[in-house]
Amino acid sequence: MKNIRTDLAIEARELYSTDGGQIPGVTTENEEIDGINIDRVHVLSSIGEQRIGKPVGNYVTLESMYIRERDPEFEEKLSFRLSQEIRNLVSIDKNTSVLIVGLGNWNITPDSLGPKVVDRIMVTRHLLELIPDKVDERVHSVCAISPGVLGITGIETGEIIRGVIEKIRPDVVIAIDALASRRTSRIGVTIQLADTGISPGSGIGNKRMALTKETLGADTIAIGVPTVVYAHTIGRDTIKLIHDSNIQIGSDINFMSEEQLDAMLNQILSENMGDLVVTPKDVDIMIDNIAGIIADGINLAVHDNITLDEIRTFLH
Amino acid sequence: MKNIRTDLAIEARELYSTDGGQIPGVTTENEEIDGINIDRVHVLSSIGEQRIGKPVGNYVTLESMYIRERDPEFEEKLSFRLSQEIRNLVSIDKNTSVLIVGLGNWNITPDSLGPKVVDRIMVTRHLLELIPDKVDERVHSVCAISPGVLGITGIETGEIIRGVIEKIRPDVVIAIDALASRRTSRIGVTIQLADTGISPGSGIGNKRMALTKETLGADTIAIGVPTVVYAHTIGRDTIKLIHDSNIQIGSDINFMSEEQLDAMLNQILSENMGDLVVTPKDVDIMIDNIAGIIADGINLAVHDNITLDEIRTFLH
Amino acid sequence: MKNIRTDLAIEARELYSTDGGQIPGVTTENEEIDGINIDRVHVLSSIGEQRIGKPVGNYVTLESMYIRERDPEFEEKLSFRLSQEIRNLVSIDKNTSVLIVGLGNWNITPDSLGPKVVDRIMVTRHLLELIPDKVDERVHSVCAISPGVLGITGIETGEIIRGVIEKIRPDVVIAIDALASRRTSRIGVTIQLADTGISPGSGIGNKRMALTKETLGADTIAIGVPTVVYAHTIGRDTIKLIHDSNIQIGSDINFMSEEQLDAMLNQILSENMGDLVVTPKDVDIMIDNIAGIIADGINLAVHDNITLDEIRTFLH
Amino acid sequence: MKNIRTDLAIEARELYSTDGGQIPGVTTENEEIDGINIDRVHVLSSIGEQRIGKPVGNYVTLESMYIRERDPEFEEKLSFRLSQEIRNLVSIDKNTSVLIVGLGNWNITPDSLGPKVVDRIMVTRHLLELIPDKVDERVHSVCAISPGVLGITGIETGEIIRGVIEKIRPDVVIAIDALASRRTSRIGVTIQLADTGISPGSGIGNKRMALTKETLGADTIAIGVPTVVYAHTIGRDTIKLIHDSNIQIGSDINFMSEEQLDAMLNQILSENMGDLVVTPKDVDIMIDNIAGIIADGINLAVHDNITLDEIRTFLH
């Protein structure tokens, strides 16, 4: 297992499949629907786990440049697609209770994706408990929390989530988090789903307390969107663009492997750029937009045959 | 026990001590310091509990019209006084761990007092766990959450709090909530402390799940500030002002008891004004200001000999 | 001319037409469409002006309790109705340039209606100047400012507006402001339009600098919504409800005229409740909702045959 | 005159003084006070103007890595230094009226610096007009506006500013804007002052309407802080770091001039990274902090012998 870390399975696959070929213990599929590139990575065994640096499980990446266009029609298609992929990963029926967890820091715009999604979730658990007769039968039990981050609460986020889960015992947990990417071009246009558990605080920082189906007693889906890159990454992307171009800028750089380039850049950049992490200038709009797409996708997935118009009316 | 409900012990006392005299099972003290009127009500027994409609325990009310002046010097005095009263109600030493709970809905300005206080709490629990050697010994373990409200999360707020408390086992819990008052003049100028437990959702709504020392295994302090009145209350205050004035507006109204007035007003107003609840026009500024005063008071109380300047630097 | 002040022509009419009959120099019409009560007051002459305390011009009030239901379908009907009434008051064609002015203080929620409407206006003037060929011909030239209030800028709001108007010379000015009402029941459910000019700072405070067609060289429409009442007003409403009820609370109060009641209440309440101005507890939601309705109404009125879906896509 | 554009005179100087030597028509000074590097560039003549690509006038740059530490004591020193430099550039006495203009878009965090500064300005003009006897004589006439941006208002920002200035005729105009930098390391740690006029919309976009002493009839000071870089710039910084390092990555790149590097990078990066502009992940905190420092510096400069405590009390 190599030591280059990435939050995205699609990037792990790119990294570890240097010749573009197959990785033992890992299968992949790719399709394009409605202008959305869908990439599915299945890590099947501990061999695959070792090779790709990601736990056994299923990883689905939805990616589309059209997200940047902010076209409402395309966004609806993407929400529908997301809802389908959630349903593929986890079984939801009328007796399923779902907890949505919005990870991240609401005071830091690029880290506020999770809480912003929670703000738009159609929360119904209390209605089904208090006034069940008045609730449409297509509506399932959904509740939601934004637990904050360690620096705000002083409490490990995983502890808060576990404490709440032990009280309310949901069948399914869906957690949303902002991630860091290794490619500048993925910022704000990529949505990753995984059924391998939640790692609060791992998105941008260290892995602290992994919450899995085993520890939580609930199916867990993690939805992540890269919203930041290390300045470092932009530097590396630059070199890679030069590297891939036809311009001969130097024999050495042109023949370096990605790993060698990383090693060199780490040496030069770490002391000069420190750990500068950047996000697009229009981050407020970007986060708002993706939060809406993901919330709609979740709302469509966790209830039965609800329309986007019904969701809007409910949330109004 | 009478059926007129109020969140404030000082109002309960006024209501049930029609002749201004003593109530069995209840003792009271009153002093004025630095322009702050401090009223202490001690409900000593089940007899007192029945008579005043409040559980056995201690209730302290700090009240001052100067709060409206927004004078930073006075506000510091009030924060110090508040910290003293907290320390009088609960024992805090260097081994005490404290959880601050900001009750209320952050989307509704007059109900956002609790979350706004939490935003200004000097949270230290994670520092004492991760880097204990770098933390000043006057600093104690403090953590904080804003659990939201039922309509936002779909989960009883009490369940969230209990779930978190069972994980982190604090010695002291301090909860802050916005209340409704029976006197227009108390809005934004009264701070009540009580050591009788927390009732999330009771401030402006129904009592749902009382959290007490017995159920939580921690000393609990509730801090409440009236931020709203029923339009109804303003109507009643008007009649009372007329009633108390020397103007003879009618023989009947001048001789009605407060209870008779209430009954009459309920009859007339409930169908006409419904349950309209109002708050001052400058509610944004009012909440912001009081949140600062209360957060400072708590920060001073839960640590040892910390100065307000040190708190500001920490939070900056 | 009497000296009881109100921002709403409908209230002025109620006040000055004690017998419900006609007022010289004033004509009125009333109709109900789609559950919206539409009241039109036309002040025709200086006689009418003197009698009703409002300048010569047209005043239209849209009022509906359904606003409180937050039903998207009803809100669309109301926006359409509002757009019609705007078009009735002012002529708009493809060469008309419109300036929208959002009056009020964005830091005080109940006074932030104007700026919140401006946030949702489909601003197009710069597009028609920079890329006219790419703009749909149904789209007219619209620009928008929120000039702030005296306490924030240090500048008379009227000066800022006049300065901007002298530079850009719009044909029509539409200003939106939050008002105070004399009836608690009107808060948040009444929209008044008038073509008699704008009075920045008059909504909740003193009339400072009236901006009229004569001084601005542009047709002016003022749109106002009562968002606050004096606590005083609630007191008066209470007495009036008692007064109108069959309950005999006192011979004097039951036989007082509204004016005598006001005089009495002024005397008693002014020193006790001061100038306390209140707003509903859910003011954040109320303002947000009405701002959306009014912005939609304006967007529909100032362009030609634009649909609400097109507006949403433009603003997304 | 070369065609590489930068908002910062310090960067223009670096660019055009390849050998570190003197530029004709330009004088420079540099000193370090309290850990703040102060760089003064004086463009003296049209020769200097041509060589450095900046109009005749004075440019002062305050730069310090300590800004990132968020130390309140250092921030006060920086505010004092800023106030001194403002006073060096423009004459202010008790009869001077000042208009503060907060340029930029309040909806885009890295562009919201100007409006955030305006929020903290001690605005007094209305007090001096309405209640002059109650205003301390050290307090001068200050007013402030945040005119928005073209995309929000549909009006050229320069038109709004000119319209307002023609009404209120201030003696001095101080405008604050967020800028783009050519060096990643300058983000959030550099404050530039210039007395050469204001160019609304030039910071991050095209120069549209320059407002100078001649056109405004007032001394103008522009205060700018780089808050974003082109992703491009980070790429270039990376190459430059490699270039400056001792590592031999290729003969060609190591011997390229900065201009050749730029040309190469433009070719490769523009089509691959487009015009991606980035800002640090913690942009919310960064902007908030610098806005406070600049507002304090301006408040100290425009009044006489006011203390920071008095400013805090006034703004509270």
Short mmCIF file of C-alpha atoms in Angstrom, two decimals, chain B residues 107-111 184 204 228 231-232 234-239 241-242 245 247-253 256 264-265 267-269 272-273 276-285, chain C residues 107-111 184 204 228 231-232 234-239 241-242 245 247-253 256 264-265 267-269 272-273 276-285:
data_model
loop_
_atom_site.label_atom_id
_atom_site.label_comp_id
_atom_site.label_asym_id
_atom_site.label_seq_id
_atom_site.Cartn_x
_atom_site.Cartn_y
_atom_site.Cartn_z
CA ASN B 107 -33.13 30.34 12.41
CA ILE B 108 -35.58 32.33 14.57
CA THR B 109 -33.78 35.36 15.94
CA PRO B 110 -35.64 35.68 19.30
CA ASP B 111 -35.14 31.93 19.89
CA THR B 184 -43.52 43.31 28.52
CA ILE B 204 -41.74 28.74 24.05
CA VAL B 228 -40.76 37.35 23.64
CA ALA B 231 -49.41 39.94 22.21
CA HIS B 232 -51.97 38.93 24.77
CA ILE B 234 -49.16 43.41 26.11
CA GLY B 235 -52.95 43.67 26.13
CA ARG B 236 -53.03 42.55 29.73
CA ASP B 237 -50.24 44.95 30.67
CA THR B 238 -52.27 47.75 29.13
CA ILE B 239 -55.34 46.92 31.16
CA LEU B 241 -51.64 50.01 33.63
CA ILE B 242 -55.10 51.46 33.27
CA SER B 245 -53.64 54.41 37.11
CA ILE B 247 -57.95 57.36 35.76
CA GLN B 248 -61.40 55.96 36.38
CA ILE B 249 -62.25 54.14 33.18
CA GLY B 250 -64.97 52.00 34.54
CA SER B 251 -65.95 50.64 37.85
CA ASP B 252 -65.84 46.99 36.84
CA ILE B 253 -62.35 46.89 35.38
CA MET B 256 -61.13 43.10 38.86
CA MET B 264 -61.72 38.08 30.60
CA LEU B 265 -58.78 38.79 28.31
CA GLN B 267 -61.95 35.06 26.35
CA ILE B 268 -61.72 38.17 24.21
CA LEU B 269 -58.19 38.04 22.89
CA ASN B 272 -58.81 37.76 17.93
CA MET B 273 -55.05 37.80 18.39
CA LEU B 276 -49.39 35.95 18.33
CA VAL B 277 -46.02 36.12 20.04
CA VAL B 278 -43.99 39.29 19.62
CA THR B 279 -40.46 40.48 20.19
CA PRO B 280 -38.91 43.97 20.07
CA LYS B 281 -38.14 45.41 16.66
CA ASP B 282 -34.42 45.54 17.48
CA VAL B 283 -34.37 41.85 18.40
CA ASP B 284 -31.19 41.17 16.41
CA ILE B 285 -29.21 43.67 18.47
CA ASN C 107 -29.21 44.71 10.12
CA ILE C 108 -32.67 44.94 11.72
CA THR C 109 -34.75 42.01 10.52
CA PRO C 110 -38.21 43.68 10.56
CA ASP C 111 -36.72 46.69 8.70
CA THR C 184 -51.82 44.14 14.96
CA ILE C 204 -40.58 53.80 11.16
CA VAL C 228 -44.10 46.15 13.21
CA ALA C 231 -46.70 47.83 21.78
CA HIS C 232 -49.05 50.70 22.34
CA ILE C 234 -51.53 46.11 20.78
CA GLY C 235 -52.75 47.75 23.97
CA ARG C 236 -55.20 49.84 21.99
CA ASP C 237 -56.35 46.82 19.99
CA THR C 238 -57.03 45.07 23.26
CA ILE C 239 -59.15 47.89 24.58
CA LEU C 241 -61.69 44.38 21.33
CA ILE C 242 -63.10 44.81 24.82
CA SER C 245 -67.31 42.99 22.75
CA ILE C 247 -68.76 42.29 27.91
CA GLN C 248 -69.47 45.27 30.10
CA ILE C 249 -66.16 46.12 31.69
CA GLY C 250 -66.94 49.66 32.58
CA SER C 251 -69.35 52.28 31.48
CA ASP C 252 -66.69 54.85 30.64
CA ILE C 253 -64.52 52.69 28.42
CA MET C 256 -65.38 56.29 24.65
CA MET C 264 -56.24 58.05 27.31
CA LEU C 265 -53.89 55.31 26.15
CA GLN C 267 -51.27 59.30 28.47
CA ILE C 268 -50.98 55.98 30.29
CA LEU C 269 -48.89 53.92 27.94
CA ASN C 272 -44.86 52.95 30.78
CA MET C 273 -44.18 51.17 27.51
CA LEU C 276 -41.56 49.88 22.37
CA VAL C 277 -42.09 48.61 18.84
CA VAL C 278 -42.69 44.91 18.37
CA THR C 279 -42.70 42.38 15.56
CA PRO C 280 -43.84 38.74 15.42
CA LYS C 281 -41.50 36.14 16.86
CA ASP C 282 -41.14 34.48 13.45
CA VAL C 283 -40.08 37.75 11.83
CA ASP C 284 -37.17 36.14 9.95
CA ILE C 285 -39.50 33.77 8.10
#
